[in-house]
Coordinates of C-alpha atoms and ligand atoms in Angstrom, one line a residue:
X133 CA 0.0 0.0 0.0
X134 CA 1.4 3.4 -1.0
X135 CA 2.2 6.0 1.5
X136 CA 0.8 9.5 1.2
X137 CA 3.2 12.2 0.2
X138 CA 2.2 14.8 2.7
X139 CA 4.5 17.6 1.4
X140 CA 3.2 17.2 -2.1
X141 CA -0.5 17.1 -1.0
X142 CA 0.0 20.2 1.1
X143 CA 1.6 22.0 -1.8
X144 CA -1.4 21.1 -4.0
X145 CA -3.9 22.2 -1.3
X146 CA -2.0 25.5 -1.2
X147 CA -2.1 25.9 -5.0
X148 CA -5.8 25.0 -5.4
X149 CA -7.1 27.0 -2.5
X150 CA -4.9 30.0 -3.5
X151 CA -3.5 30.6 -0.1
X152 CA -0.4 32.7 -0.5
X153 CA 2.6 30.6 0.1
X154 CA 4.2 31.2 3.5
X155 CA 1.1 32.7 5.1
X156 CA -0.6 30.6 7.8
X157 CA -4.2 31.9 7.3
X158 CA -6.5 29.0 8.1
X159 CA -8.6 27.8 5.1
X160 CA -11.9 26.7 6.6
X161 CA -13.8 23.6 5.3
X162 CA -16.8 25.7 4.3
X163 CA -17.6 29.4 4.8
X164 CA -20.7 31.4 3.8
X165 CA -20.2 34.5 1.8
X166 CA -22.5 37.6 1.8
X167 CA -21.6 39.6 -1.3
X168 CA -25.0 40.5 -2.7
X169 CA -28.2 42.1 -1.4
X170 CA -28.0 40.5 2.1
X171 CA -27.4 43.8 3.9
X172 CA -30.2 45.6 2.1
X173 CA -32.9 42.9 2.6
X174 CA -32.1 42.2 6.2
X175 CA -32.0 46.0 7.0
X176 CA -35.4 46.3 5.4
X177 CA -36.8 43.7 7.8
X178 CA -35.4 45.7 10.7
X179 CA -36.7 49.0 9.3
X180 CA -40.2 47.7 8.8
X181 CA -40.4 45.6 11.9
X182 CA -41.3 42.4 9.9
X183 CA -38.7 40.1 11.5
X184 CA -40.8 37.1 12.5
X185 CA -42.5 34.2 10.8
X186 CA -44.9 36.4 8.6
X187 CA -43.6 38.8 6.0
X188 CA -43.0 39.4 2.4
X189 CA -39.6 37.7 2.3
X190 CA -41.0 34.4 3.5
X191 CA -43.5 34.3 0.6
X192 CA -40.8 35.4 -1.9
X193 CA -38.3 33.0 -0.6
X194 CA -40.7 30.1 -0.8
X195 CA -41.3 31.0 -4.5
X196 CA -37.6 31.2 -5.2
X197 CA -36.8 28.0 -3.4
X198 CA -39.4 26.1 -5.3
X199 CA -37.9 27.4 -8.5
X200 CA -34.3 26.5 -7.4
X201 CA -35.4 22.9 -6.7
X202 CA -37.8 22.6 -9.7
X203 CA -40.9 21.8 -7.6
X204 CA -44.3 23.4 -7.4
X205 CA -44.2 24.2 -3.7
X206 CA -41.6 24.9 -1.0
X207 CA -42.6 25.5 2.6
X208 CA -39.8 27.1 4.6
X209 CA -39.0 25.9 8.0
X210 CA -36.6 26.8 10.9
X211 CA -34.1 24.2 9.8
X212 CA -33.6 21.2 7.6
X213 CA -34.2 18.7 10.3
X214 CA -37.6 20.3 11.0
X215 CA -38.4 20.2 7.3
X216 CA -37.4 16.5 7.1
X217 CA -39.5 15.8 10.2
X218 CA -42.7 17.3 8.6
X219 CA -41.8 15.7 5.2
X220 CA -41.8 12.3 6.9
X221 CA -45.1 13.0 8.7
X222 CA -46.6 14.0 5.3
X223 CA -45.5 10.7 3.9
X224 CA -47.5 9.0 6.6
X225 CA -44.6 7.9 8.8
X226 CA -46.1 7.1 12.2
X227 CA -45.2 5.5 15.6
X228 CA -43.5 2.1 15.3
X229 CA -42.9 2.3 11.6
X230 CA -39.5 1.7 10.1
X231 CA -37.9 4.1 7.6
X232 CA -35.1 3.0 5.3
X233 CA -32.2 5.5 5.4
X234 CA -28.4 5.2 4.7
X235 CA -26.2 4.6 7.7
X236 CA -23.8 7.0 5.9
X237 CA -25.5 10.4 6.5
X238 CA -25.6 13.3 8.8
X239 CA -27.4 12.5 12.1
X240 CA -30.4 14.7 11.2
X241 CA -31.7 12.2 8.6
X242 CA -32.0 9.5 11.4
X243 CA -33.2 12.0 14.1
X244 CA -36.1 13.2 12.0
X245 CA -37.3 9.6 11.7
X246 CA -37.0 9.2 15.5
X247 CA -39.0 12.5 16.0
X248 CA -41.9 10.6 14.3
X249 CA -41.5 7.8 16.9
X250 CA -40.4 5.6 14.0
X251 CA -37.3 3.5 13.7
X252 CA -34.4 4.0 11.2
X253 CA -33.6 0.9 9.2
X254 CA -30.2 1.3 7.7
X255 CA -29.2 0.1 4.2
X256 CA -25.8 0.2 2.6
X257 CA -24.4 3.0 0.3
X258 CA -22.4 2.7 -2.9
X259 CA -19.0 4.0 -3.8
X260 CA -19.9 5.7 -7.1
X261 CA -22.5 8.0 -5.5
X262 CA -21.7 7.9 -1.8
X263 CA -25.5 7.4 -1.4
X264 CA -28.1 4.7 -0.8
X265 CA -27.4 1.7 -3.2
X266 CA -30.7 0.9 -5.0
X267 CA -29.6 -2.5 -5.9
X268 CA -28.5 -3.4 -2.4
X269 CA -31.9 -2.1 -1.3
X270 CA -33.6 -4.2 -3.8
X271 CA -32.0 -7.4 -2.7
X272 CA -32.3 -6.5 1.0
X273 CA -36.0 -5.9 0.7
X274 CA -36.4 -9.3 -1.2
X275 CA -34.7 -10.8 1.8
X276 CA -36.5 -9.2 4.7
X277 CA -39.7 -7.6 3.4
X278 CA -43.2 -8.8 2.7
X279 CA -46.0 -7.2 0.9
X280 CA -49.4 -7.3 2.5
X281 CA -52.6 -5.3 1.6
X282 CA -50.6 -2.7 -0.3
X283 CA -48.1 -2.1 2.4
X284 CA -44.6 -3.4 3.0
X285 CA -43.6 -5.0 6.3
X286 CA -40.3 -6.1 7.8
X287 CA -40.8 -9.9 8.3
X288 CA -38.2 -10.0 11.1
X289 CA -39.7 -7.2 13.2
X290 CA -43.3 -7.2 12.0
X291 CA -43.1 -3.4 11.6
X292 CA -44.4 -1.5 8.5
X293 CA -41.7 0.0 6.3
X294 CA -43.2 3.4 5.8
X295 CA -40.7 5.4 3.7
X296 CA -37.3 5.4 2.0
X297 CA -35.0 8.4 2.6
X298 CA -32.2 8.7 0.0
X299 CA -29.6 11.4 0.8
X300 CA -27.5 13.1 -1.9
X301 CA -24.1 13.1 -0.1
X302 CA -22.1 16.2 -0.6
X303 CA -24.3 17.1 -3.6
X304 CA -23.7 13.9 -5.5
X305 CA -27.0 12.4 -6.8
X306 CA -28.3 9.0 -5.7
X307 CA -29.3 6.7 -8.7
X308 CA -32.9 7.9 -8.4
X309 CA -34.5 6.2 -11.3
X310 CA -33.5 2.8 -10.1
X311 CA -34.4 3.8 -6.5
X312 CA -37.8 5.0 -7.5
X313 CA -38.3 1.7 -9.3
X314 CA -37.5 -0.3 -6.2
X315 CA -39.7 2.0 -4.1
X316 CA -42.6 1.6 -6.5
X317 CA -42.2 -2.2 -6.6
X318 CA -42.9 -2.2 -2.8
X319 CA -45.3 0.8 -2.7
X320 CA -43.1 2.7 -0.3
X321 CA -43.1 6.5 -0.6
X322 CA -39.7 8.3 -1.2
X323 CA -38.7 11.2 1.0
X324 CA -35.7 12.9 -0.5
X325 CA -33.1 14.4 1.9
X326 CA -31.9 17.1 -0.4
X327 CA -30.1 19.1 2.4
X328 CA -26.8 19.0 0.5
X329 CA -27.9 19.0 -3.1
X330 CA -29.3 22.4 -4.1
X331 CA -28.8 22.9 -7.8
X332 CA -27.4 19.4 -8.4
X333 CA -28.8 17.6 -11.4
X334 CA -29.4 14.0 -12.5
X335 CA -30.1 13.5 -16.2
X336 CA -30.7 17.2 -16.3
X337 CA -33.3 17.1 -13.6
X338 CA -33.0 19.0 -10.3
X339 CA -33.1 16.9 -7.0
X340 CA -35.6 17.3 -4.1
X341 CA -38.8 16.8 -6.1
X342 CA -38.2 13.3 -7.4
X343 CA -40.1 11.5 -4.6
X344 CA -43.4 12.3 -2.9
X345 CA -41.8 15.0 -0.8
X346 CA -38.3 16.3 -0.1
X347 CA -36.4 18.5 2.4
X348 CA -33.5 20.8 2.2
X349 CA -31.3 22.9 4.6
X350 CA -30.0 26.4 4.6
X351 CA -27.8 26.0 7.6
X352 CA -24.7 28.2 7.8
X353 CA -22.4 25.5 6.3
X354 CA -24.6 24.6 3.3
X355 CA -24.2 25.9 -0.2
X356 CA -26.4 28.9 0.5
X357 CA -27.6 29.9 3.9
X358 CA -30.4 31.7 5.8
X359 CA -28.3 31.5 9.1
X360 CA -30.5 28.6 10.1
X361 CA -33.3 27.3 7.9
X362 CA -34.7 24.7 5.6
X363 CA -37.6 23.9 3.4
X364 CA -40.0 21.1 2.6
X365 CA -40.2 20.5 -1.2
X366 CA -43.1 18.9 -3.1
X367 CA -45.2 18.9 -6.3
X368 CA -48.3 18.0 -4.3
X369 CA -50.2 21.3 -3.5
X370 CA -52.5 19.6 -0.9
X371 CA -49.5 18.1 0.9
X372 CA -47.8 21.5 0.8
X373 CA -50.8 23.2 2.4
X374 CA -51.0 20.6 5.0
X375 CA -47.3 20.8 5.8
X376 CA -47.6 24.6 6.2
X377 CA -50.5 24.2 8.5
X378 CA -48.8 21.7 10.8
X379 CA -45.6 23.8 10.8
X380 CA -47.7 26.8 11.9
X381 CA -48.9 25.2 15.2
X382 CA -51.9 23.8 13.2
X383 CA -53.8 27.0 13.9
X384 CA -57.0 27.6 11.9
X385 CA -56.7 31.2 10.5
X386 CA -59.2 33.5 12.3
X387 CA -59.3 37.1 13.3
X388 CA -59.1 36.5 17.1
X389 CA -59.7 32.8 17.9
X390 CA -56.9 30.5 18.8
X391 CA -58.1 27.1 17.5
X392 CA -55.6 24.4 16.7
X393 CA -57.1 21.3 15.1
X394 CA -54.3 18.9 15.8
X395 CA -50.8 18.7 17.3
X396 CA -48.7 21.2 15.4
X397 CA -45.2 22.5 15.4
X398 CA -43.7 26.0 15.6
X399 CA -41.4 25.4 12.6
X400 CA -41.9 28.5 10.3
X401 CA -38.9 30.3 9.1
X402 CA -38.6 34.0 10.3
X403 CA -38.8 36.7 7.7
X404 CA -35.4 38.0 8.7
X405 CA -33.8 34.6 7.7
X406 CA -35.9 34.5 4.5
X407 CA -34.6 37.9 3.6
X408 CA -31.0 36.6 3.9
X409 CA -32.1 33.6 1.8
X410 CA -33.6 35.7 -1.0
X411 CA -30.3 37.5 -1.4
X412 CA -28.3 34.3 -1.2
X413 CA -30.5 32.6 -3.8
X414 CA -29.9 35.5 -6.3
X415 CA -26.2 34.3 -6.3
X416 CA -26.8 30.5 -6.3
X417 CA -25.8 29.9 -10.0
X418 CA -22.5 31.8 -9.5
X419 CA -21.9 30.0 -6.2
X420 CA -22.4 26.5 -7.8
X421 CA -20.3 27.5 -10.9
X422 CA -17.5 28.5 -8.6
X423 CA -17.8 25.3 -6.6
X424 CA -17.7 23.2 -9.7
X425 CA -14.6 24.9 -10.9
X426 CA -13.0 24.4 -7.6
X427 CA -13.8 20.7 -7.8
X428 CA -12.3 20.5 -11.4
X429 CA -9.1 22.1 -10.0
X430 CA -8.9 19.6 -7.2
X431 CA -9.6 16.7 -9.6
X432 CA -6.7 17.8 -11.9
X433 CA -4.4 18.5 -9.0
X434 CA -4.9 15.1 -7.3
X435 CA -5.0 13.0 -10.5
X436 CA -1.7 11.3 -10.1
X437 CA -1.3 11.3 -6.4
X438 CA -0.7 7.9 -5.0
X439 CA -2.8 6.6 -2.1
X440 CA -5.9 8.7 -2.6
X441 CA -8.5 9.6 -5.2
X442 CA -10.6 12.7 -5.5
X443 CA -14.4 12.1 -5.4
X444 CA -16.0 13.0 -8.8
X445 CA -19.7 13.4 -9.6
X446 CA -21.4 10.1 -10.6
X447 CA -22.3 9.5 -14.3
X448 CA -25.3 11.3 -15.9
X449 CA -25.1 14.0 -13.1
X450 CA -23.9 17.4 -12.3
X451 CA -23.1 17.8 -8.7
X452 CA -23.0 21.1 -6.8
X453 CA -19.9 19.7 -5.1
X454 CA -21.1 21.1 -1.8
X455 CA -18.1 19.5 0.0
X456 CA -15.1 18.2 -1.9
X457 CA -13.8 14.9 -0.7
X458 CA -10.9 12.5 -1.2
X459 CA -10.9 8.8 -0.5
X460 CA -7.7 7.3 0.9
X461 CA -6.6 3.8 -0.1
X462 CA -5.6 3.1 3.5
X463 CA -7.9 3.8 6.4
X464 CA -5.0 4.0 8.8
X465 CA -3.6 6.9 6.8
X466 CA -6.8 9.0 7.6
X467 CA -6.1 10.4 11.0
X468 CA -2.5 11.3 10.3
X469 CA -3.7 13.0 7.1
X470 CA -6.3 15.0 9.1
X471 CA -3.7 15.9 11.7
X472 CA -1.1 17.2 9.2
X473 CA -3.6 19.1 7.0
X474 CA -5.3 20.8 10.0
X475 CA -1.9 21.6 11.6
X476 CA -0.9 23.2 8.3
X477 CA -4.0 25.4 8.1
X478 CA -6.5 23.4 6.0
X479 CA -10.0 22.7 7.4
X480 CA -10.3 19.0 6.6
X481 CA -12.5 16.6 8.5
X482 CA -13.5 12.9 8.3
X483 CA -16.8 11.6 7.1
X484 CA -19.6 11.2 9.6
X485 CA -19.6 8.1 11.9
X486 CA -22.1 5.6 10.7
X487 CA -25.5 6.0 12.3
X488 CA -25.6 2.5 13.6
X489 CA -22.4 3.2 15.6
X490 CA -24.1 6.0 17.6
X491 CA -25.5 5.0 21.0
X492 CA -29.2 5.8 20.2
X493 CA -29.1 3.9 16.9
X494 CA -27.0 0.8 17.9
X495 CA -29.9 -1.6 17.9
X496 CA -31.8 -0.5 14.8
X497 CA -32.5 -3.0 11.9
X498 CA -29.8 -2.9 9.3
X499 CA -28.6 -4.5 6.1
X500 CA -24.9 -5.4 5.9
X501 CA -23.0 -2.1 5.7
X502 CA -19.5 -3.0 4.3
X503 CA -19.4 -0.2 1.7
X504 CA -20.7 2.4 4.1
X505 CA -18.0 1.3 6.6
X506 CA -15.3 1.4 3.9
X507 CA -16.3 4.9 2.8
X508 CA -16.7 6.2 6.3
X509 CA -13.2 5.0 7.4
X510 CA -11.4 6.4 4.4
X511 CA -13.1 9.6 3.3
X512 CA -11.8 13.1 4.1
X513 CA -13.5 16.4 3.2
X514 CA -11.3 19.2 2.0
X515 CA -11.8 23.0 1.9
X516 CA -14.8 23.7 -0.3
X517 CA -16.0 27.4 0.1
X518 CA -17.4 28.8 -3.1
X519 CA -15.1 31.8 -3.1
X520 CA -12.1 29.5 -3.4
X521 CA -13.4 28.6 -6.9
X522 CA -14.0 32.2 -8.1
X523 CA -10.6 32.6 -9.5
X524 CA -11.1 29.6 -11.8
X525 CA -14.4 30.9 -13.1
X526 CA -12.8 34.2 -14.1
X527 CA -9.9 32.5 -15.8
X528 CA -12.1 30.1 -17.8
X529 CA -14.4 33.0 -18.8
X530 CA -11.4 34.5 -20.6
X531 CA -11.0 31.4 -22.7
X532 CA -14.6 31.2 -23.7
Ligands
PLP639 C1 -27.6 19.7 7.0 C2 -28.3 18.4 6.8 C3 -29.7 18.3 7.3 C4 -30.5 19.3 8.0 O1 -29.7 20.1 8.8 P1 -30.2 21.4 9.6 O2 -28.9 21.8 10.3 O3 -31.2 21.0 10.6 O4 -30.6 22.5 8.7 C5 -30.3 17.1 7.1 N1 -29.7 16.1 6.4 C6 -28.4 16.2 6.0 C7 -27.8 15.1 5.2 C8 -27.7 17.4 6.2 O5 -26.5 17.5 5.7

C-alpha cells in the first residue's frame, strides 16, 4: 500500500485554495459569503419591523426555493431537520414504523425519523454516488420484506416500512430512477433528503422533487444559507398546504380565535432569515459554478497522487460539489492526514460516523454495511468554500 506524500499534498492544497505561500491563514472547510443584497434585505426587515414568521420575504423565498429545486411548492422551516420531520409525517410515517435510510449520513436524517416515533432501518451505500445503493436495497427488501394489503412489512420485526429516505451526499445524486423503481415495486413513498444538493442535477433534472416529498437545509455551512433554515419540497399542493398548517402550530386562521385542530409545530422560518435567503439565492448559480470549478481544479491536482482519489460526480449527473472529498486507499492513513492538514491550516474533516455506531441507533435494523464502513473510514472532506473557486471561473471566462 502506497504512503501518502504529505508535502506534495500540502503544496497542491496551497495551490488550489490559492492561499499565498508562506502565510498561515487558516482555510476553513466551508464558509458562507454575503456579497449581494443580504445587507439591504435584512435591513429592510429591521426598518419595517417584519422580523418574525410572517412577512413578504417568506413568501418570496418560498417561491424562489421552489424554482431552485424545480418543484411546485416549497414551505420554509426553521431548519432542515424540521423540514425533514414534517416531510416524513406528510409521507405517513407514524409511531412504530420503520424508515429506510443510509447509515452514511448526517445524524439529522435519522433523528427526523425518530421524532416521528419511527425507527431508522439502515441500508448500505455505494462507492460511485456515496448514497443509498438501490440494488443493495432491492436485494435486501427481497430478503427481509413482505407485501401485505398494499403495504410493506419487515418480516423480522413485524413493523411496517413506511418510507425510504435517500440522501445526496455532498451534492452527488443517488441513482434515483433505479431507487424509485424499487420503491414503486414495494409501494413505499420516497422522502428525499436534499439538504446537501441544491442545484445538483441527474439526467438534467434537479433533485428534491423526485419523490413524494423532499427536504433541504439552509444551515450556515450549506451551499447557500439563511443562518439557520430549511424547506419542505413537493409537487403536491395539498400536501404543501397541510405541511404549512402543521408547521404553523396547526392554527386555523381566524381574526381572534386560537383554535388548533391537531398537534402542530412552531417550525416556520422567520422573515429576517428568509430575507437573507432571498439575497443568497440570487447568487446561487455563480456559487455553484465556482464550486464546480474548484472541484475541477482539485480533480486535476490530485489526478496522479498515489494513495488517494478525488471524489468526482457520478455519471449522468452534475453535482453542486457542496463538499469536496478524497478517499484514501488506506484507512490507517486517515487520522495522520487529518492531523497534518489541519496543523498546516487546512480545514479538513472525516466523514460522519455511521448512524448504527451512535448510541441511540445501535440496535436498529440494518442490512450489511460493508461499503458504508469502507467509505466512512477512508473519506476526508477538504476546503470547499465557493469563493475558493471564483478565480477559476474568471480565468475560464477569458478562454470562452
Ligand atoms: C444539513 C443536513 C440536514 C439538516 O440540517 P439542519 O442543520 O437541521 O438544517 C439534514 N440532512 C443532511 C444530510 C444534512 O447534511
